[in-house]
CSV table of C-alpha atoms in Angstrom, one decimal:
chain,number,residue,atom,x,y,z
Q,1,MET,CA,-103.2,29.8,34.4
Q,2,PRO,CA,-99.7,30.0,35.9
Q,3,CYS,CA,-97.1,27.4,34.7
Q,4,ARG,CA,-95.9,25.0,37.3
Q,5,ILE,CA,-92.2,24.1,37.2
Q,6,ASN,CA,-91.3,20.5,37.7
Q,7,ASP,CA,-89.2,19.9,40.8
Q,8,THR,CA,-87.0,17.5,39.0
Q,9,ASP,CA,-86.2,20.0,36.3
Q,10,SER,CA,-85.5,22.6,38.9
Q,11,SER,CA,-83.1,20.4,40.8
Q,12,SER,CA,-81.3,19.5,37.5
Q,13,ALA,CA,-80.9,23.1,36.6
Q,14,ARG,CA,-79.6,24.0,40.0
Q,15,TYR,CA,-77.0,21.2,40.3
Q,16,GLN,CA,-75.1,21.3,37.0
Q,17,PRO,CA,-71.7,19.5,36.6
Q,18,SER,CA,-70.0,22.9,37.1
Q,19,VAL,CA,-71.7,23.4,40.5
Q,20,ARG,CA,-69.5,22.5,43.4
Q,21,ILE,CA,-71.1,21.0,46.4
Q,22,GLY,CA,-69.9,19.8,49.8
Q,23,ASN,CA,-66.6,20.9,51.4
Q,24,TRP,CA,-65.0,21.7,48.1
Q,25,VAL,CA,-62.9,24.5,49.4
Q,26,GLU,CA,-61.3,22.3,52.1
Q,27,GLU,CA,-60.7,19.5,49.6
Q,28,ASN,CA,-58.9,21.9,47.3
Q,29,CYS,CA,-56.8,23.2,50.1
Q,30,LEU,CA,-55.9,19.7,51.2
Q,31,GLU,CA,-54.8,18.6,47.7
Q,32,GLU,CA,-52.7,21.8,47.4
Q,33,ASP,CA,-51.1,21.1,50.8
Q,34,LYS,CA,-50.4,17.5,49.7
Q,35,LEU,CA,-48.7,18.7,46.5
Q,36,VAL,CA,-46.6,21.3,48.4
Q,37,ASN,CA,-45.6,18.7,51.0
Q,38,PHE,CA,-44.7,16.2,48.2
Q,39,LYS,CA,-42.5,18.8,46.4
Q,40,SER,CA,-40.8,19.8,49.7
Q,41,ARG,CA,-40.0,16.2,50.6
Q,42,ARG,CA,-38.8,15.5,47.1
Q,43,ASP,CA,-36.4,18.5,47.2
Q,44,ARG,CA,-35.1,17.4,50.6
Q,45,GLY,CA,-34.6,13.8,49.4
Q,46,GLU,CA,-37.1,12.4,51.9
Q,47,LEU,CA,-39.3,10.4,49.6
Q,48,LEU,CA,-39.1,6.7,50.1
Q,49,VAL,CA,-38.2,6.2,46.4
Q,50,GLU,CA,-35.4,8.7,46.8
Q,51,LYS,CA,-34.2,6.9,50.0
Q,52,ALA,CA,-34.3,3.5,48.3
Q,53,ARG,CA,-32.2,4.9,45.4
Q,54,THR,CA,-29.7,6.4,47.8
Q,55,LEU,CA,-29.5,3.1,49.7
Q,56,TYR,CA,-28.9,1.1,46.5
Q,57,ASP,CA,-26.2,3.5,45.5
Q,58,ASN,CA,-24.4,3.3,48.9
Q,59,PHE,CA,-24.7,-0.5,49.3
Q,60,HIS,CA,-23.6,-1.2,45.7
Q,61,LYS,CA,-20.7,1.3,45.6
Q,62,GLU,CA,-17.9,-0.5,43.8
Q,63,ILE,CA,-15.0,-1.6,46.0
Q,64,VAL,CA,-11.5,-2.6,44.8
Q,65,LEU,CA,-10.2,-5.7,46.5
Q,66,ALA,CA,-6.7,-6.0,47.8
Q,67,ALA,CA,-4.0,-6.8,45.2
Q,68,PRO,CA,-4.0,-10.5,44.6
Q,69,LYS,CA,-1.6,-12.3,47.0
Q,70,GLU,CA,-0.8,-15.9,47.7
Q,71,ASN,CA,-1.7,-15.4,51.4
Q,72,VAL,CA,-4.3,-13.3,53.3
Q,73,LEU,CA,-2.9,-10.1,54.8
Q,74,PHE,CA,-4.1,-7.8,57.6
Q,75,GLY,CA,-5.5,-4.6,56.2
Q,76,ALA,CA,-6.6,-6.3,53.0
Q,77,VAL,CA,-10.1,-5.8,51.6
Q,78,VAL,CA,-11.5,-9.2,50.9
Q,79,GLN,CA,-14.7,-11.2,50.3
Q,80,LEU,CA,-15.8,-14.1,52.5
Q,81,MET,CA,-17.3,-16.7,50.2
Q,82,PRO,CA,-18.7,-20.2,50.8
Q,83,ILE,CA,-16.8,-22.8,48.8
Q,84,VAL,CA,-20.0,-24.3,47.6
Q,85,MET,CA,-23.8,-24.0,48.2
Q,86,ASN,CA,-25.0,-27.5,48.2
Q,87,ILE,CA,-28.6,-26.8,47.3
Q,88,MET,CA,-30.8,-28.9,45.1
Q,89,ASP,CA,-31.2,-27.6,41.5
Q,90,LEU,CA,-28.8,-24.7,42.1
Q,91,ASP,CA,-25.6,-24.3,40.3
Q,92,SER,CA,-23.4,-22.5,42.9
Q,93,ASP,CA,-20.5,-22.1,40.5
Q,94,ASP,CA,-22.3,-19.1,38.8
Q,95,LEU,CA,-23.8,-17.9,42.1
Q,96,ASN,CA,-20.5,-16.4,43.5
Q,97,ALA,CA,-22.2,-16.2,46.9
Q,98,ALA,CA,-20.5,-14.0,49.5
Q,99,LEU,CA,-21.2,-12.8,53.1
Q,100,SER,CA,-23.1,-9.5,52.6
Q,101,VAL,CA,-24.7,-6.7,54.6
Q,102,VAL,CA,-28.5,-6.4,54.2
Q,103,ILE,CA,-30.9,-3.9,55.6
Q,104,ASN,CA,-34.4,-4.5,57.0
Q,105,GLU,CA,-37.2,-2.9,55.1
Q,106,LYS,CA,-38.4,-1.1,58.2
Q,107,GLU,CA,-35.0,0.7,58.6
Q,108,VAL,CA,-34.9,2.2,55.1
Q,109,ARG,CA,-36.6,5.4,56.2
Q,110,HIS,CA,-34.1,5.9,59.0
Q,111,THR,CA,-30.8,5.0,57.4
Q,112,GLN,CA,-29.5,4.4,53.9
Q,113,THR,CA,-25.9,3.5,54.8
Q,114,ILE,CA,-24.3,0.5,56.4
Q,115,SER,CA,-25.0,0.8,60.2
Q,116,GLU,CA,-25.7,-1.2,63.3
Q,117,ASP,CA,-29.3,-1.6,62.2
Q,118,CYS,CA,-28.2,-3.8,59.3
Q,119,GLU,CA,-28.0,-7.6,59.3
Q,120,LEU,CA,-26.0,-10.2,57.3
Q,121,SER,CA,-26.8,-12.8,54.7
Q,122,VAL,CA,-25.2,-14.8,52.0
Q,123,ALA,CA,-26.0,-13.1,48.7
Q,124,PRO,CA,-25.0,-13.5,45.0
Q,125,SER,CA,-22.0,-11.3,44.2
Q,126,ARG,CA,-21.6,-10.2,40.7
Q,127,ARG,CA,-18.8,-7.8,41.7
Q,128,PRO,CA,-17.2,-6.6,44.9
Q,129,CYS,CA,-19.1,-3.7,46.4
Q,130,ALA,CA,-19.6,-2.0,49.8
Q,131,ARG,CA,-22.1,-4.6,51.1
Q,132,ASN,CA,-20.1,-7.7,50.3
Q,133,SER,CA,-16.5,-6.6,51.0
Q,134,PHE,CA,-14.8,-6.5,54.4
Q,135,ARG,CA,-11.4,-5.3,55.7
Q,136,ILE,CA,-9.4,-7.8,57.8
Q,137,VAL,CA,-8.0,-6.1,60.9
Q,138,SER,CA,-6.1,-7.3,63.9
Q,139,GLY,CA,-8.0,-8.7,66.9
Q,140,ASP,CA,-5.5,-7.4,69.5
Q,141,ASP,CA,-5.9,-3.7,68.7
Q,142,HIS,CA,-2.4,-3.5,67.2
Q,143,ASP,CA,-1.8,-2.2,63.7
Q,144,ARG,CA,-0.6,-5.3,61.8
Q,145,THR,CA,-1.3,-4.0,58.3
Q,146,GLY,CA,0.7,-5.9,55.7
Q,147,GLU,CA,1.4,-8.9,58.0
Q,148,THR,CA,0.1,-12.4,57.0
Q,149,ILE,CA,-2.7,-13.9,59.0
Q,150,LYS,CA,-1.9,-17.3,60.6
Q,151,TYR,CA,-4.2,-20.2,61.4
Q,152,GLY,CA,-5.5,-19.6,65.0
Q,153,GLN,CA,-4.7,-15.9,64.9
Q,154,LYS,CA,-7.6,-13.6,65.9
Q,155,PHE,CA,-8.9,-11.0,63.5
Q,156,ARG,CA,-11.9,-8.8,63.0
Q,157,MET,CA,-14.1,-8.2,59.9
Q,158,GLN,CA,-14.6,-4.5,59.3
Q,159,CYS,CA,-17.4,-3.2,57.1
Q,160,MET,CA,-16.7,-0.8,54.2
Q,161,ALA,CA,-18.4,2.1,55.9
Q,162,SER,CA,-17.4,4.9,58.2
Q,163,GLU,CA,-13.6,4.9,58.9
Q,164,SER,CA,-14.0,7.3,61.9
Q,165,ASP,CA,-16.1,4.7,63.9
Q,166,PRO,CA,-15.5,1.3,62.2
Q,167,ILE,CA,-18.4,-1.2,62.1
Q,168,MET,CA,-17.5,-4.8,63.0
Q,169,VAL,CA,-19.2,-8.1,62.4
Q,170,TYR,CA,-19.9,-9.8,65.7
Q,171,SER,CA,-21.8,-12.6,67.3
Q,172,GLY,CA,-22.5,-13.6,70.9
Q,173,PRO,CA,-23.8,-16.4,73.2
Q,174,LYS,CA,-27.4,-16.5,74.3
Q,175,ARG,CA,-28.4,-14.6,77.4
Q,176,CYS,CA,-29.3,-16.2,80.7
Q,177,ASP,CA,-33.0,-16.4,79.7
Q,178,LEU,CA,-31.9,-18.2,76.5
Q,179,GLN,CA,-32.9,-15.3,74.3
Q,180,GLN,CA,-30.6,-14.4,71.4
Q,181,GLY,CA,-27.7,-12.2,72.2
Q,182,VAL,CA,-28.0,-10.6,68.7
Q,183,ASN,CA,-31.3,-9.6,67.4
Q,184,ALA,CA,-32.2,-10.5,63.8
Q,185,THR,CA,-35.2,-10.5,61.5
Q,186,TYR,CA,-34.8,-14.1,60.3
Q,187,LEU,CA,-33.7,-17.1,62.4
Q,188,SER,CA,-32.3,-20.5,61.5
Q,189,ARG,CA,-32.5,-23.7,63.5
Q,190,LYS,CA,-30.5,-26.9,64.0
Q,191,HIS,CA,-32.5,-29.8,65.5
Q,192,GLY,CA,-35.2,-27.3,66.7
Q,193,GLU,CA,-32.7,-25.0,68.5
Q,194,GLU,CA,-32.2,-21.5,67.3
Q,195,ASN,CA,-28.7,-20.9,65.8
Q,196,LEU,CA,-26.6,-17.9,67.0
Q,197,ASN,CA,-27.1,-14.7,64.9
Q,198,LEU,CA,-24.6,-12.3,63.4
Q,199,GLY,CA,-24.8,-8.6,63.7
Q,200,LEU,CA,-23.0,-5.3,63.3
Q,201,VAL,CA,-21.7,-3.0,66.0
Q,202,ASN,CA,-19.6,0.2,66.1
Q,203,LEU,CA,-16.2,-0.4,67.6
Q,204,SER,CA,-16.6,2.6,69.9
Q,205,LYS,CA,-19.6,1.0,71.5
Q,206,CYS,CA,-17.6,-2.2,72.3
Q,207,SER,CA,-14.9,-0.1,73.9
Q,208,CYS,CA,-17.3,1.3,76.5
Q,209,PRO,CA,-16.8,-0.3,80.0
Q,210,ASP,CA,-20.6,-0.6,80.5
Q,211,SER,CA,-21.3,-2.0,77.0
Q,212,ASP,CA,-23.5,-5.0,76.6
Q,213,ILE,CA,-21.3,-6.2,73.7
Q,214,PRO,CA,-17.7,-7.0,74.8
Q,215,ILE,CA,-15.0,-6.3,72.2
Q,216,ALA,CA,-14.2,-10.0,72.3
Q,217,TYR,CA,-17.4,-10.7,70.5
Q,218,THR,CA,-15.9,-9.2,67.3
Q,219,ASN,CA,-13.0,-11.6,67.2
Q,220,TRP,CA,-12.7,-14.5,64.8
Q,221,PHE,CA,-10.0,-17.0,63.7
Q,222,CYS,CA,-9.5,-19.6,61.0
Q,223,ARG,CA,-8.9,-23.4,61.2
Q,224,HIS,CA,-7.6,-25.7,58.6
Q,225,VAL,CA,-10.4,-27.4,56.7
Q,226,ASP,CA,-9.0,-30.9,57.5
Q,227,PRO,CA,-9.2,-31.8,61.2
Q,228,LYS,CA,-6.2,-34.1,60.9
Q,229,GLN,CA,-4.0,-31.2,59.8
Q,230,ARG,CA,-5.2,-28.6,62.3
Q,231,PHE,CA,-2.5,-29.2,64.9
Q,232,GLU,CA,0.3,-29.1,62.3
Q,233,SER,CA,-1.1,-26.0,60.5
Q,234,GLU,CA,-1.5,-23.9,63.6
Q,235,GLY,CA,0.6,-20.8,63.1
Q,236,GLU,CA,1.0,-21.2,59.4
Q,237,ASP,CA,0.0,-18.6,56.8
Q,238,ILE,CA,-3.6,-18.7,55.6
Q,239,PRO,CA,-3.7,-19.1,51.8
Q,240,SER,CA,-6.2,-17.0,49.9
Q,241,ASN,CA,-9.0,-18.6,48.0
Q,242,SER,CA,-8.5,-21.9,49.8
Q,243,PRO,CA,-11.0,-23.9,51.9
Q,244,LEU,CA,-11.0,-23.1,55.6
Q,245,VAL,CA,-13.3,-22.9,58.6
Q,246,ILE,CA,-14.0,-19.5,60.2
Q,247,VAL,CA,-14.6,-19.7,64.0
Q,248,HIS,CA,-16.1,-17.2,66.4
Q,249,SER,CA,-13.6,-16.9,69.2
Q,250,THR,CA,-16.1,-16.4,72.1
Q,251,THR,CA,-18.6,-19.1,71.3
Q,252,ASN,CA,-16.2,-21.5,69.5
Q,253,ARG,CA,-18.8,-22.0,66.8
Q,254,ASN,CA,-18.3,-21.8,63.1
Q,255,LEU,CA,-19.6,-19.3,60.5
Q,256,ALA,CA,-22.3,-21.1,58.6
Q,257,ALA,CA,-24.1,-20.6,55.3
Q,258,GLU,CA,-27.6,-21.9,55.7
Q,259,ASN,CA,-29.7,-23.4,53.0
Q,260,VAL,CA,-32.7,-21.2,53.9
Q,261,LEU,CA,-33.8,-18.7,51.3
Q,262,ILE,CA,-35.2,-15.3,52.4
Q,263,GLN,CA,-36.5,-12.4,50.4
Q,264,THR,CA,-34.7,-9.1,51.0
Q,265,LEU,CA,-34.7,-5.6,49.4
Q,266,PHE,CA,-31.9,-6.9,47.2
Q,267,GLY,CA,-33.7,-10.1,46.1
Q,268,PRO,CA,-33.6,-13.7,47.3
Q,269,GLU,CA,-30.6,-14.4,49.5
Q,270,PHE,CA,-29.6,-17.1,52.1
Q,271,LEU,CA,-29.4,-17.0,55.8
Q,272,VAL,CA,-26.1,-17.0,57.7
Q,273,SER,CA,-25.5,-18.0,61.3
Q,274,VAL,CA,-22.9,-19.2,63.8
Q,275,GLN,CA,-23.3,-22.9,64.2
Q,276,ASN,CA,-21.2,-26.1,63.9
Q,277,TYR,CA,-22.2,-28.6,61.2
Q,278,ARG,CA,-20.3,-31.8,61.1
Q,279,ASN,CA,-20.8,-35.3,59.7
Q,280,ILE,CA,-20.4,-38.6,61.5
Q,281,PHE,CA,-16.6,-38.4,61.0
Q,282,LYS,CA,-16.5,-35.1,62.8
Q,283,HIS,CA,-15.6,-33.2,59.6
Q,284,GLU,CA,-17.2,-29.9,58.9
Q,285,ILE,CA,-19.7,-30.1,56.0
Q,286,TRP,CA,-20.2,-27.6,53.2
Q,287,LYS,CA,-22.1,-25.1,55.4
Q,288,ASN,CA,-19.0,-24.4,57.5
Q,289,VAL,CA,-16.4,-24.3,54.7
Q,290,TRP,CA,-15.5,-20.8,53.4
Q,291,MET,CA,-12.6,-19.1,51.6
Q,292,ILE,CA,-11.2,-15.6,52.0
Q,293,SER,CA,-11.0,-14.2,48.5
Q,294,ASN,CA,-8.8,-11.3,47.4
Q,295,GLY,CA,-9.2,-12.0,43.6
Q,296,HIS,CA,-6.1,-14.3,43.5
Q,297,GLN,CA,-7.0,-17.4,41.5
Q,298,HIS,CA,-5.9,-20.2,43.7
Q,299,ASN,CA,-6.2,-23.7,42.4
Q,300,THR,CA,-8.9,-25.1,44.7
Q,301,SER,CA,-11.2,-26.5,42.0
Q,302,LYS,CA,-14.0,-26.2,44.6
Q,303,LYS,CA,-12.5,-29.0,46.7
Q,304,THR,CA,-13.2,-28.9,50.4
Q,305,GLY,CA,-10.6,-31.3,51.6
Q,306,GLY,CA,-11.9,-33.2,54.5
Q,307,ALA,CA,-15.3,-31.4,54.3
Q,308,SER,CA,-18.2,-33.5,53.2
Q,309,SER,CA,-20.9,-32.0,50.9
Q,310,HIS,CA,-23.6,-34.2,52.3
């Protein structure tokens, strides 16, 4: 009598673990292609992790500030720092906050250097580096390197990036349709109205006759922190590391450090805007009070003169 083979046993013998089923050839080829593509992108430095490492190296490149001077000079590399960040449960003395360049996460794949696609924030500053240092240049296109800056005199803030086509900090008024003149990822508000944003622009772009960003949008000037002394101080030298108000020339609004925390690629930082913040006595409060720091230790003791911290 012939022996009958169990269908289950036959199936088990046919499909051993070593037997490949399905589109195994295509899957093998796909995995090999992925590996080859990965190695090729790694060798060209196109992996996101490689780009992020390059970005961190470029943005945190150490910068040497100008030699300590009593007054602020044109051509000097400085940091723009809020005198105080009056935020609950935060010791701003150890924060060393400074105006800094920050990049949007979506732009990391396209650029790893300081460019027009970057934005600005107020970030902790352990040491001067490319992202938190700026060169002060004249606002009238004349080379005034070495001259002292006066109260009321226009200047520009140049990023520590390409020297061939300098990148400037700018702001601008809202458009006719009340949309922002400067696009930004994060927005701050005062009494429900959006504050003006800050941005970066190449100087060559501003020089074009048909440019949407006039070169005047890159101009700033300083006022004395005490409104009662502004008339007398107009035209006097600006002392380094002393409280002052930085004003955007076109909009006549002040550079402002906002108490709004945001998460960036470099960690938690604060928003920065162009807006006037004054108390009932018409004195600028802490949000509008800055200092231009070149490393010279001026005896300010964190005093803001007529500025209120409330």
